[in-house]
CSV table of C-alpha atoms in Angstrom, one decimal:
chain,number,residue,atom,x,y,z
A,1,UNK,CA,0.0,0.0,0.0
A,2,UNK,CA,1.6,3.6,-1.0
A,3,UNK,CA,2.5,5.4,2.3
A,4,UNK,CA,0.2,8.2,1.2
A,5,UNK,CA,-2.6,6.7,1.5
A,6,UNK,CA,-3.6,6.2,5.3
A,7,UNK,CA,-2.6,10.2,5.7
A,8,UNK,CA,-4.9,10.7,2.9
A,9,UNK,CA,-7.9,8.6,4.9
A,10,UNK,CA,-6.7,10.4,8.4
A,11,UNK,CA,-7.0,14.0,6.4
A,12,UNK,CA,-10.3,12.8,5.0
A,13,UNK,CA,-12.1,11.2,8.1
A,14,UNK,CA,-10.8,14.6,9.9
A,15,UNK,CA,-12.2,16.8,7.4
A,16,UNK,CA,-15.4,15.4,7.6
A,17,UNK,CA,-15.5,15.2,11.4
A,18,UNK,CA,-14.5,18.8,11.4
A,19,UNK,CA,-17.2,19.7,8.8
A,20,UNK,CA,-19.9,17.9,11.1
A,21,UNK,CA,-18.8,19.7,14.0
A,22,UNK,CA,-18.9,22.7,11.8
A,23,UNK,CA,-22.6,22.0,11.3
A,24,UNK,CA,-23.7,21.1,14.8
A,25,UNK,CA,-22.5,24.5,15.7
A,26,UNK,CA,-23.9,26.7,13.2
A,27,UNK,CA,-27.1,24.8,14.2
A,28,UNK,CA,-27.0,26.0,17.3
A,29,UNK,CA,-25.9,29.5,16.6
A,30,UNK,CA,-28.3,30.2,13.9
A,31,UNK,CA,-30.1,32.1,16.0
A,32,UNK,CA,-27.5,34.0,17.1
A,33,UNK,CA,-25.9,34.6,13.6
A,34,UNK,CA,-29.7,35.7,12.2
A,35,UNK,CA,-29.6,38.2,15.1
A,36,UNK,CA,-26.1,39.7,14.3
A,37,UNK,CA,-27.0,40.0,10.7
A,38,UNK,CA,-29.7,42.1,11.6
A,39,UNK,CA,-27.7,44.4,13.5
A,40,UNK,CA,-25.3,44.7,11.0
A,41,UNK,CA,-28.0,45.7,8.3
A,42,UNK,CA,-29.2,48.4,10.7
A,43,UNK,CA,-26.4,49.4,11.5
A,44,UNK,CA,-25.7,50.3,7.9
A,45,UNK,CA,-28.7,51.9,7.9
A,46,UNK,CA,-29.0,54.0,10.7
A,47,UNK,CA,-25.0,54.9,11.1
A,48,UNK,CA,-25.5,57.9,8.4
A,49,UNK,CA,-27.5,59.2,10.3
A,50,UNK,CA,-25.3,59.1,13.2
A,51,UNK,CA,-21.9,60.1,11.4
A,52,UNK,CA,-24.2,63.5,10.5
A,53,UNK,CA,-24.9,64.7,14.2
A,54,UNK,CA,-20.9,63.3,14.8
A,55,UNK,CA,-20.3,66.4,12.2
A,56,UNK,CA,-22.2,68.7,13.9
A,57,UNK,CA,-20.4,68.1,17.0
A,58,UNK,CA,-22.3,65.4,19.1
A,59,UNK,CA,-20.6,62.8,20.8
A,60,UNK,CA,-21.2,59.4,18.2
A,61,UNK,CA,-22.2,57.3,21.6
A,62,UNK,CA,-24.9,60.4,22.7
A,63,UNK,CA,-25.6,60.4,18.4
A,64,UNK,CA,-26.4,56.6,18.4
A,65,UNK,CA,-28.7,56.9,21.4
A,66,UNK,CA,-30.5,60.2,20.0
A,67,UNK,CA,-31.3,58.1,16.6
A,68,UNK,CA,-32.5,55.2,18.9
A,69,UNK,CA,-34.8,57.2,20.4
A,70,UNK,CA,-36.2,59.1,17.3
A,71,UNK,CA,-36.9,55.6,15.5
A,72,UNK,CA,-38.9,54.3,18.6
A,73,UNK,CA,-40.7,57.3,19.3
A,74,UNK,CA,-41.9,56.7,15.6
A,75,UNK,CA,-42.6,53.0,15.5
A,76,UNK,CA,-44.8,53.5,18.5
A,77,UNK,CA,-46.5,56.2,16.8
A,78,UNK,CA,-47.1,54.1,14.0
A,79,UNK,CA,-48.0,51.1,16.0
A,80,UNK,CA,-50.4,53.1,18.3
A,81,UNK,CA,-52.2,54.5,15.7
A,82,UNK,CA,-52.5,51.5,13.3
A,83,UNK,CA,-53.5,49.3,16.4
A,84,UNK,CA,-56.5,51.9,17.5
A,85,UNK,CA,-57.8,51.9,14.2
A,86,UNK,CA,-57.8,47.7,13.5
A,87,UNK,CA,-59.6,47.6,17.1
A,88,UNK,CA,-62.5,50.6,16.0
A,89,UNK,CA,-63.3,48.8,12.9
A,90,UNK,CA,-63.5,46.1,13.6
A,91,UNK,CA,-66.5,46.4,16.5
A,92,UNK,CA,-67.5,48.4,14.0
A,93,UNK,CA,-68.0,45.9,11.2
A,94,UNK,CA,-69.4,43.3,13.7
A,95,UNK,CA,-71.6,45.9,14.7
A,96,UNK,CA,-73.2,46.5,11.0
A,97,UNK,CA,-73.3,43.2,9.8
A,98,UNK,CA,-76.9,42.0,10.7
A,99,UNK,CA,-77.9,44.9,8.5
A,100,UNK,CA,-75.0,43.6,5.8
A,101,UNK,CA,-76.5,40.2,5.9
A,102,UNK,CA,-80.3,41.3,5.6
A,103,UNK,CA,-79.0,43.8,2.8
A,104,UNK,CA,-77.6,40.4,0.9
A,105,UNK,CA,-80.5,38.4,1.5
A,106,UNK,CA,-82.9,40.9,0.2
A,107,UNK,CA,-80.8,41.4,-2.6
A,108,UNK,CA,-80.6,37.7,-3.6
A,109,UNK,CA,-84.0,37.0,-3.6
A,110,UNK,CA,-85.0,40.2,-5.8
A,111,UNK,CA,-82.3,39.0,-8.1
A,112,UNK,CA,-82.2,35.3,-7.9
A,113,UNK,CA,-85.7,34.4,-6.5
A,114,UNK,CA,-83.3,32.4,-3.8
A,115,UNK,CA,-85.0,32.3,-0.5
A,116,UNK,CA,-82.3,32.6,2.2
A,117,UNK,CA,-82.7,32.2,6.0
A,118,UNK,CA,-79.9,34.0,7.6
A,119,UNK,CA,-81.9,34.5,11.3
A,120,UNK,CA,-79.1,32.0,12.6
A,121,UNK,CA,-75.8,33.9,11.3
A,122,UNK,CA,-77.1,37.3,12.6
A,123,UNK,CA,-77.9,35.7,15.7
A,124,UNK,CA,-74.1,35.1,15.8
A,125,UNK,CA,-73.2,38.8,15.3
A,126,UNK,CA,-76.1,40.3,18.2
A,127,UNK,CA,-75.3,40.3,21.7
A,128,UNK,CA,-74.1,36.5,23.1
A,129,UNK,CA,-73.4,35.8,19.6
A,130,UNK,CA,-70.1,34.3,19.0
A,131,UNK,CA,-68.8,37.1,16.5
A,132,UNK,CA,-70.2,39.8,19.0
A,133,UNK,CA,-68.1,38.1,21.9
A,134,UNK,CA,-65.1,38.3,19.6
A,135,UNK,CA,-65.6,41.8,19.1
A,136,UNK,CA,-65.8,42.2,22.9
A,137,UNK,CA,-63.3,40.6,24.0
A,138,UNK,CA,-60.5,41.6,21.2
A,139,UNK,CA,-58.8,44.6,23.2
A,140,UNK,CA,-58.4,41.5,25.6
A,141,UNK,CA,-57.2,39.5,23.3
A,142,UNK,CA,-54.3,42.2,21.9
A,143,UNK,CA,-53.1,42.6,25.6
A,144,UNK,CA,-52.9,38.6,25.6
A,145,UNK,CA,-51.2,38.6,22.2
A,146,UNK,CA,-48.9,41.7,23.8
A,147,UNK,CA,-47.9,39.5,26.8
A,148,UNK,CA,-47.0,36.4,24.4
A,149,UNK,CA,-44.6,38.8,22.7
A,150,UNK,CA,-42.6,39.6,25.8
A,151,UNK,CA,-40.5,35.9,24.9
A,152,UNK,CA,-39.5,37.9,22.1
A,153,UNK,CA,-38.2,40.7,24.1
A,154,UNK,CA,-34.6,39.0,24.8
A,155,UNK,CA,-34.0,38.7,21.2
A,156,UNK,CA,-35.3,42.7,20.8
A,157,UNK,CA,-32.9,43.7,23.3
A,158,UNK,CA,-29.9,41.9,21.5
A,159,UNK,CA,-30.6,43.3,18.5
A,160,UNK,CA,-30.6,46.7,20.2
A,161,UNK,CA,-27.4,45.8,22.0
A,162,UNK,CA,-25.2,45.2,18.8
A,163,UNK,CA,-27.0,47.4,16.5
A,164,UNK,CA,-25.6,50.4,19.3
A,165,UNK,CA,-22.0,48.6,19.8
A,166,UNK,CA,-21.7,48.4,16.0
A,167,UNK,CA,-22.4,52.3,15.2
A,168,UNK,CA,-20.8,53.7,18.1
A,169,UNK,CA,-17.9,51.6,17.7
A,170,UNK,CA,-18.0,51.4,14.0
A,171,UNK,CA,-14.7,53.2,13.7
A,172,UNK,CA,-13.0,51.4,16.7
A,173,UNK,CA,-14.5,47.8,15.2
A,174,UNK,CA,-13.3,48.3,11.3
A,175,UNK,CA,-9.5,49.3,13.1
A,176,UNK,CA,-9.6,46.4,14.9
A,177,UNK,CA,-10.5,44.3,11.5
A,178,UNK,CA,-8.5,45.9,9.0
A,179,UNK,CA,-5.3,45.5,11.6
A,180,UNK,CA,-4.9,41.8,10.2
A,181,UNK,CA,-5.3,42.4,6.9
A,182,UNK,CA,-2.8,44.1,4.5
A,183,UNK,CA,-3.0,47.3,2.8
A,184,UNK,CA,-5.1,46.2,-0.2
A,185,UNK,CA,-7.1,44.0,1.1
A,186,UNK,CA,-7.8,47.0,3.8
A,187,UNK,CA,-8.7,49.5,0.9
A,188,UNK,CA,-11.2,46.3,-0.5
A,189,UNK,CA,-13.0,46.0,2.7
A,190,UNK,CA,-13.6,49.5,3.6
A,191,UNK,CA,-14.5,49.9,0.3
A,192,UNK,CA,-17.0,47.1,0.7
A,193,UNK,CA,-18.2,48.6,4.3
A,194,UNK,CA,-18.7,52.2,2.9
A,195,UNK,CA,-20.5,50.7,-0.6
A,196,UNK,CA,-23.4,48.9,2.5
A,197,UNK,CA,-23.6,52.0,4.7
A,198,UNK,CA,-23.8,53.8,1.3
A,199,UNK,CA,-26.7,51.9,-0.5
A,200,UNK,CA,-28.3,50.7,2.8
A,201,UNK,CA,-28.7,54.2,4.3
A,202,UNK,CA,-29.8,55.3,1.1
A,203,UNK,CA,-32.5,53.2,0.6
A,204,UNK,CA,-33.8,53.5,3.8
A,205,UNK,CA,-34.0,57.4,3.7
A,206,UNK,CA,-35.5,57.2,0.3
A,207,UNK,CA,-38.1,55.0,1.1
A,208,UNK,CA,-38.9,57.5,4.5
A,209,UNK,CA,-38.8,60.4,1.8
A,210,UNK,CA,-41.5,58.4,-0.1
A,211,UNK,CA,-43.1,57.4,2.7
A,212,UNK,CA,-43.7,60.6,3.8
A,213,UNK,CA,-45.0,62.0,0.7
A,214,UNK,CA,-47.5,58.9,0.3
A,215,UNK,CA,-48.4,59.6,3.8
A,216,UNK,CA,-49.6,63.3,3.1
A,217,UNK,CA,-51.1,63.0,-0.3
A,218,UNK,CA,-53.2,60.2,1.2
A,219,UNK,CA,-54.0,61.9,4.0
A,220,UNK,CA,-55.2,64.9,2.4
A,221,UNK,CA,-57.9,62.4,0.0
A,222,UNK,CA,-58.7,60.6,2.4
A,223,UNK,CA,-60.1,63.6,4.6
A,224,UNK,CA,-61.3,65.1,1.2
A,225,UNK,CA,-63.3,61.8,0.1
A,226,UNK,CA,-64.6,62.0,3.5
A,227,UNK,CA,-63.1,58.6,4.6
A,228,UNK,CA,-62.6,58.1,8.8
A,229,UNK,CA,-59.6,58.0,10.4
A,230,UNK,CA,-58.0,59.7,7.6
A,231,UNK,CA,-54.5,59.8,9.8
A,232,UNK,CA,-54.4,56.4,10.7
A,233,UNK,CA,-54.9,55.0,7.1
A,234,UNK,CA,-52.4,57.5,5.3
A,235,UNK,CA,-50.4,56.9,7.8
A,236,UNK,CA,-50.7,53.1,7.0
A,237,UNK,CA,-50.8,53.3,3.4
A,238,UNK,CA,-47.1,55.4,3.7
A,239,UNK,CA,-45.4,53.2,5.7
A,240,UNK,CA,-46.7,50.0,4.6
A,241,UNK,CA,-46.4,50.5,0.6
A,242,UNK,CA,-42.4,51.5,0.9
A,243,UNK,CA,-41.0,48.6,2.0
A,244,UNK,CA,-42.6,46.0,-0.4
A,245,UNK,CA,-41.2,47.0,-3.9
A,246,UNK,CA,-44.2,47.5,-6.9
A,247,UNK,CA,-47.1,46.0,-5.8
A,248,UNK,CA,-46.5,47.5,-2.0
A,249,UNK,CA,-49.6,50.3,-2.5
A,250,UNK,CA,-52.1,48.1,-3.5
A,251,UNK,CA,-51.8,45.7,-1.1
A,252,UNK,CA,-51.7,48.6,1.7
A,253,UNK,CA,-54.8,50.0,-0.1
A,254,UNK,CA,-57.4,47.2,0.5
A,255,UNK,CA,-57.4,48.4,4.4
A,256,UNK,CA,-59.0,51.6,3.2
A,257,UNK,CA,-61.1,50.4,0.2
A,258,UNK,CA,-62.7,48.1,3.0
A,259,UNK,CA,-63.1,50.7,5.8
A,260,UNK,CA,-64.6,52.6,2.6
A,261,UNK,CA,-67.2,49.7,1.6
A,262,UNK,CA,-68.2,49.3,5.3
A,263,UNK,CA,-68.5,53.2,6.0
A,264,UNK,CA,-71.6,55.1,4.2
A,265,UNK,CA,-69.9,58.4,4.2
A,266,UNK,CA,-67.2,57.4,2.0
A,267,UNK,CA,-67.0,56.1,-1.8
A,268,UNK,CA,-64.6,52.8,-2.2
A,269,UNK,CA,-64.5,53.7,-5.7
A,270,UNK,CA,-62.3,57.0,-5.4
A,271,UNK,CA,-60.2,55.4,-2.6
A,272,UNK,CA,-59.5,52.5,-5.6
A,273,UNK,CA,-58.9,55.4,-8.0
A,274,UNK,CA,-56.7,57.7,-5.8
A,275,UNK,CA,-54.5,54.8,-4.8
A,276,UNK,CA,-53.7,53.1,-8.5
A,277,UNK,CA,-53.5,56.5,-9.4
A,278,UNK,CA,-51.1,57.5,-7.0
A,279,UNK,CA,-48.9,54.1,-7.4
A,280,UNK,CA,-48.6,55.3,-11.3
A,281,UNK,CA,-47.2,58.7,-10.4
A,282,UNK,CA,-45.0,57.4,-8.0
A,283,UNK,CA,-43.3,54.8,-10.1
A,284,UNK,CA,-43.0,56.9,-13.0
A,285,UNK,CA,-42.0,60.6,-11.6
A,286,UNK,CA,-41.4,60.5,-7.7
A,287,UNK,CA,-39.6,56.7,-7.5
A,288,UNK,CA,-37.1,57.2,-10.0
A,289,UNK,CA,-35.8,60.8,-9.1
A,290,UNK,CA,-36.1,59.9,-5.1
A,291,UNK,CA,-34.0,56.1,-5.6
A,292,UNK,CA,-32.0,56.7,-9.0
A,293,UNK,CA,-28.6,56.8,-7.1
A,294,UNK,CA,-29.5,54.7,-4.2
A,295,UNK,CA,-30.9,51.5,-5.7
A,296,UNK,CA,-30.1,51.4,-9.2
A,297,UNK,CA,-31.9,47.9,-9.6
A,298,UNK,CA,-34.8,46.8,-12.1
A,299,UNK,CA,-38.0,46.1,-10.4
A,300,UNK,CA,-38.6,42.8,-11.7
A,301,UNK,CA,-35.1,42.2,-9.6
A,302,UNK,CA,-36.1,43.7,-6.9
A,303,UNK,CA,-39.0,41.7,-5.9
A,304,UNK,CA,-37.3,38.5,-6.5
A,305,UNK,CA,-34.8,39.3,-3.8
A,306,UNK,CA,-37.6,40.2,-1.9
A,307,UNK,CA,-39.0,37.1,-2.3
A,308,UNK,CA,-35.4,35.2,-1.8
A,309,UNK,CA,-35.1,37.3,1.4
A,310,UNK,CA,-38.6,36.2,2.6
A,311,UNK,CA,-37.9,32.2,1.7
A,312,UNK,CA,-34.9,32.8,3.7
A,313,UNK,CA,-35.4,34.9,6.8
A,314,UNK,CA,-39.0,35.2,6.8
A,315,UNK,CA,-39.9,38.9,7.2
A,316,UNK,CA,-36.7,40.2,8.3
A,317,UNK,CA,-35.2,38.8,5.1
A,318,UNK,CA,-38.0,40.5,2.7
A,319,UNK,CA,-37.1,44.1,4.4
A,320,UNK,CA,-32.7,43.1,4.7
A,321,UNK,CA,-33.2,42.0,0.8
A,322,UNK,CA,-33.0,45.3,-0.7
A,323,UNK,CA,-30.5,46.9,0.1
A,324,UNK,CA,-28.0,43.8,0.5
A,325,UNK,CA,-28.9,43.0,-3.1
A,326,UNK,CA,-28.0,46.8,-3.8
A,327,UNK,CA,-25.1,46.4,-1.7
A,328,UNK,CA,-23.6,43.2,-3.7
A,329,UNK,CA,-24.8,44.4,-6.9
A,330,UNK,CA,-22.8,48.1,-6.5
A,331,UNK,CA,-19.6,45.8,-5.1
A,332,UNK,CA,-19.6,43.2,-7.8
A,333,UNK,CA,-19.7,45.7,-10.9
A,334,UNK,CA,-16.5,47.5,-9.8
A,335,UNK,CA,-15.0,44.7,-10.5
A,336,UNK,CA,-16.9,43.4,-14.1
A,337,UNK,CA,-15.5,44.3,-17.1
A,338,UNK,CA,-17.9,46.4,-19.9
A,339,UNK,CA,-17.6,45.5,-23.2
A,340,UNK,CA,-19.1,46.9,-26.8
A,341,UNK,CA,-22.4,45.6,-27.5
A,342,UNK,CA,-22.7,44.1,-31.1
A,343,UNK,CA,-26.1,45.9,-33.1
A,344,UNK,CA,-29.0,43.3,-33.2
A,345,UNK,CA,-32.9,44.1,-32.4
A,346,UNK,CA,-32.6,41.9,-30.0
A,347,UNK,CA,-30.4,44.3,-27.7
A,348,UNK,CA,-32.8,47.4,-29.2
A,349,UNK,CA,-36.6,48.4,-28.1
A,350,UNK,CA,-38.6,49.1,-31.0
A,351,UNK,CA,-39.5,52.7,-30.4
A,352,UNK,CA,-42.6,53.9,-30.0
A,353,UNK,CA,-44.9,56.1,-31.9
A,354,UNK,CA,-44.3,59.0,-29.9
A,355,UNK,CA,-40.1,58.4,-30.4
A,356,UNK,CA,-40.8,58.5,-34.0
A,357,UNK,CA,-42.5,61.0,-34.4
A,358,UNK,CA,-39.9,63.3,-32.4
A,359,UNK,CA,-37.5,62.0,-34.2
A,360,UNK,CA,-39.1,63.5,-37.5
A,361,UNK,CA,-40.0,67.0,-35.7
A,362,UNK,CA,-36.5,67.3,-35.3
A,363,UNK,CA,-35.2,66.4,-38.7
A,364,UNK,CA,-37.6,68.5,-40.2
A,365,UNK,CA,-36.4,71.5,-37.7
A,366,UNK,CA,-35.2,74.2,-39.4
A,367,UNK,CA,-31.3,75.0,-38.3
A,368,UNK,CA,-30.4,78.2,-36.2
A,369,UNK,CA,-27.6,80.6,-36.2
């Protein structure tokens, strides 16, 4: 038998014991190593933020915990408001519909000559019905849903914990990496680290720019269509539509197109309107100003990360996919070589009637000078 052989068995079987330890543990820190790539994406997003009051002359420690404090002062807002509304109508829908089911039953025997006996299922919705004791008791049930949460408030806290370490010892930390690293590989990995902060930060200011404006122009039609809680629901229909690329607004929009339906104030059809009508605007003329040189990426991209990050991480994935996809996207064409792209219709779009037609205008314009 060579000699090399029983080394080469030893290397093998220890390479494969090594690799299954290697497994074991990242089973058991997966949980841990989810949490710490959550900070780190916050980080990147929230450490602009902090490097700007650093330049006007606040301490980055007091800077970190200033940011901290204006992010939960507005997720309880949001939170708070969102939560008063779901509560409202919803004792107000159990509240209308005997009078929604009678409506329908009337309605399908005019139409249908269908004879319905719905005395049993508005039983269910009148006082010791089963759907009126839901109602009742569902501000009991949100505190009971609140107190199963708290088991999740270890795992908050940690993410609080390194997000702060990470930003206010983001100058400290990268010393301490690029110290074992040579010179280039130093310049690569800064590079790297600025190119996240960069795109991550960006994204998530953009998105609170658009949110904002969604927020206001929905609040002003909402109060103008005569829709209530116009706050609440623009303030919904901003936050929620930013952070779910393309089809974000419409789904946000069938909370107020059903508050609309159940309210007799309000016209669902001019919610509907307003909201496609908005999404339009902002995809063509708001979007691409607000994002062009913070997520340079095609929508249809977009939204498959999205749903990469979501088969991934679940939720937390879906909202990290963005701007990691920016992140790696902006790192890996620094280093891709462009080349000349041969002429075939393939590579062209066939222009449009309106392209034509402005090509001609300006053939046929006369020159100056």
């Amino acid at each position: 038998m060579p000699p090399w052989i029983p080394r080469a068995v030893v290397v093998f079987l220890l390479g494969v014991t090594a690799l299954a330890i290697s497994y074991w543990i990242f089973l058991r820190l997966r949980g841990l190593l989810s949490l710490l790539l959550i900070s780190l994406f916050l980080s990147f997003a929230l450490e602009p933020a902090v490097n700007w009051l650093e330049r006007h002359g606040i301490r980055r420690g007091v800077g970190t915990g200033m940011v901290f404090v204006g992010v939960a002062v507005v997720a309880a807002g949001f939170v708070l408001a969102v939560g008063s509304l779901v509560v409202d109508q919803a004792n107000t829908l159990v509240d209308r519909a005997p009078g929604y089911i009678e409506d329908a039953e009337l309605w399908a025997e005019r139409n249908f000559d269908v004879e319905i006996d719905a005395d049993e299922l508005v039983q269910e919705f009148q006082e010791g019905g089963a759907a009126a004791d839901l109602a009742t008791g569902l501000a009991d049930d949100l505190v009971e849903v609140g107190r199963q949460l708290l088991t999740a408030v270890f795992q908050f806290l940690a993410v609080l914990l390194f997000t702060f370490y990470l930003i206010a010892d983001g100058p400290r930390l990268r010393r301490a990496v690029c110290s074992v690293l040579p010179e280039r590989r130093q310049r690569e990995v800064l590079r790297a680290w600025n190119l996240a902060i960069d795109k991550t930060g960006g994204y998530i200011y953009s998105r609170a720019l658009l949110a904002v404006i969604a927020f206001l122009s929905h609040w002003i039609a909402f109060a103008v269509i005569g829709m209530p809680f116009p706050l609440p629901l623009a303030l919904w229909v901003g936050v929620f539509s930013q952070f779910i690329p393309t089809v974000g607004t419409y789904i946000a929009g069938v909370l107020p197109v059903l508050i609309a339906v159940l309210d007799d104030d309000a016209s669902p059809i001019w919610v509907l309107i307003f909201i496609v009508v908005y999404q339009q605007l902002e995809n063509y003329l708001l979007q691409p100003r607000i994002t062009a040189q913070h997520l340079d990426m095609h929508p249809a991209v977009a939204f498959g990360m999205v749903l990469a990050g979501a088969a991934l991480l679940g939720a937390t994935g879906a909202l990290l996919a963005l701007p990691a996809g920016a992140t790696l996207q902006a790192f890996i064409s620094t280093y891709l070589n462009r080349h000349e792209v041969v002429e075939s219709r393939l590579t062209h779009a066939r222009p449009t009637r309106t392209t034509l037609l402005s090509r001609l205008r300006s053939r046929r314009r006369p020159a100056t000078g």
